[in-house]
Amino acid sequence: MYKCRLLCFLSVCGRAKEMRVQLGSLLHKPKAISEPESVAVKQQKLPWTSRSVTSGVTTFRAFLCSEFSEENLEFWLACEDYRSTRTSAELANKAQRIYREFITVQAPKEVNLDSTTREKVTRNLEEPSAFCFQLAQERIRSLMENDSFPRFLKSEFFLELIKHV
């Protein structure tokens, strides 16, 4: 429902396509790593993305900071970066960093995961792959999409973003 409202609202704006690109990545499931071209690569080919995406993500992050939940976006972005990692040594290092920073109980930026998801992620780390955080990332994306994002659309942060676009 909120996704439809956002897209309808943005279609009124002169730069609606830019805003959909900026915020759309939070509304869609992550692309599989096996797909030939990542979202980031496709966005880099578009002329408007570098500054526009940054301002959209920055604004959403500021909103999440105001709600003391910026760790959700940081975790989601860390998982996106992790999935693009190609070497197994890098995967293992990044996996441990993400686990310590976001997944462990009382981690500095602990995300809100149920115990089943946390246990699955822990088991996945025994043999790190590009998909070991996928379930947790989906849970956090769903949390942002259903909880934070609807409030963001009603916030002054979003209204200011729209004014400047």
Tab-separated table of N, CA and C in Angstrom, residues 37 40-47 49:
chain	number	residue	atom	x	y	z
A	37	GLU	N	24.421	-8.718	-13.716
A	37	GLU	CA	24.678	-7.310	-13.484
A	37	GLU	C	23.963	-6.880	-12.214
A	40	ALA	N	23.756	-2.030	-8.375
A	40	ALA	CA	24.708	-0.925	-8.282
A	40	ALA	C	25.350	-0.652	-9.644
A	41	VAL	N	25.686	-1.700	-10.372
A	41	VAL	CA	26.295	-1.522	-11.679
A	41	VAL	C	25.310	-0.858	-12.626
A	42	LYS	N	24.049	-1.318	-12.619
A	42	LYS	CA	23.040	-0.716	-13.486
A	42	LYS	C	22.833	0.750	-13.128
A	43	GLN	N	22.814	1.060	-11.825
A	43	GLN	CA	22.579	2.435	-11.405
A	43	GLN	C	23.734	3.342	-11.815
A	44	GLN	N	24.950	2.818	-11.820
A	44	GLN	CA	26.088	3.636	-12.195
A	44	GLN	C	26.001	4.077	-13.659
A	45	LYS	N	25.290	3.315	-14.470
A	45	LYS	CA	25.134	3.668	-15.871
A	45	LYS	C	24.124	4.793	-16.061
A	46	LEU	N	23.265	5.011	-15.082
A	46	LEU	CA	22.259	6.051	-15.193
A	46	LEU	C	22.872	7.381	-14.798
A	47	PRO	N	22.591	8.462	-15.519
A	47	PRO	CA	23.269	9.730	-15.276
A	47	PRO	C	22.909	10.390	-13.951
A	49	THR	N	22.148	8.946	-10.883
A	49	THR	CA	22.161	8.172	-9.657
A	49	THR	C	23.166	8.610	-8.609
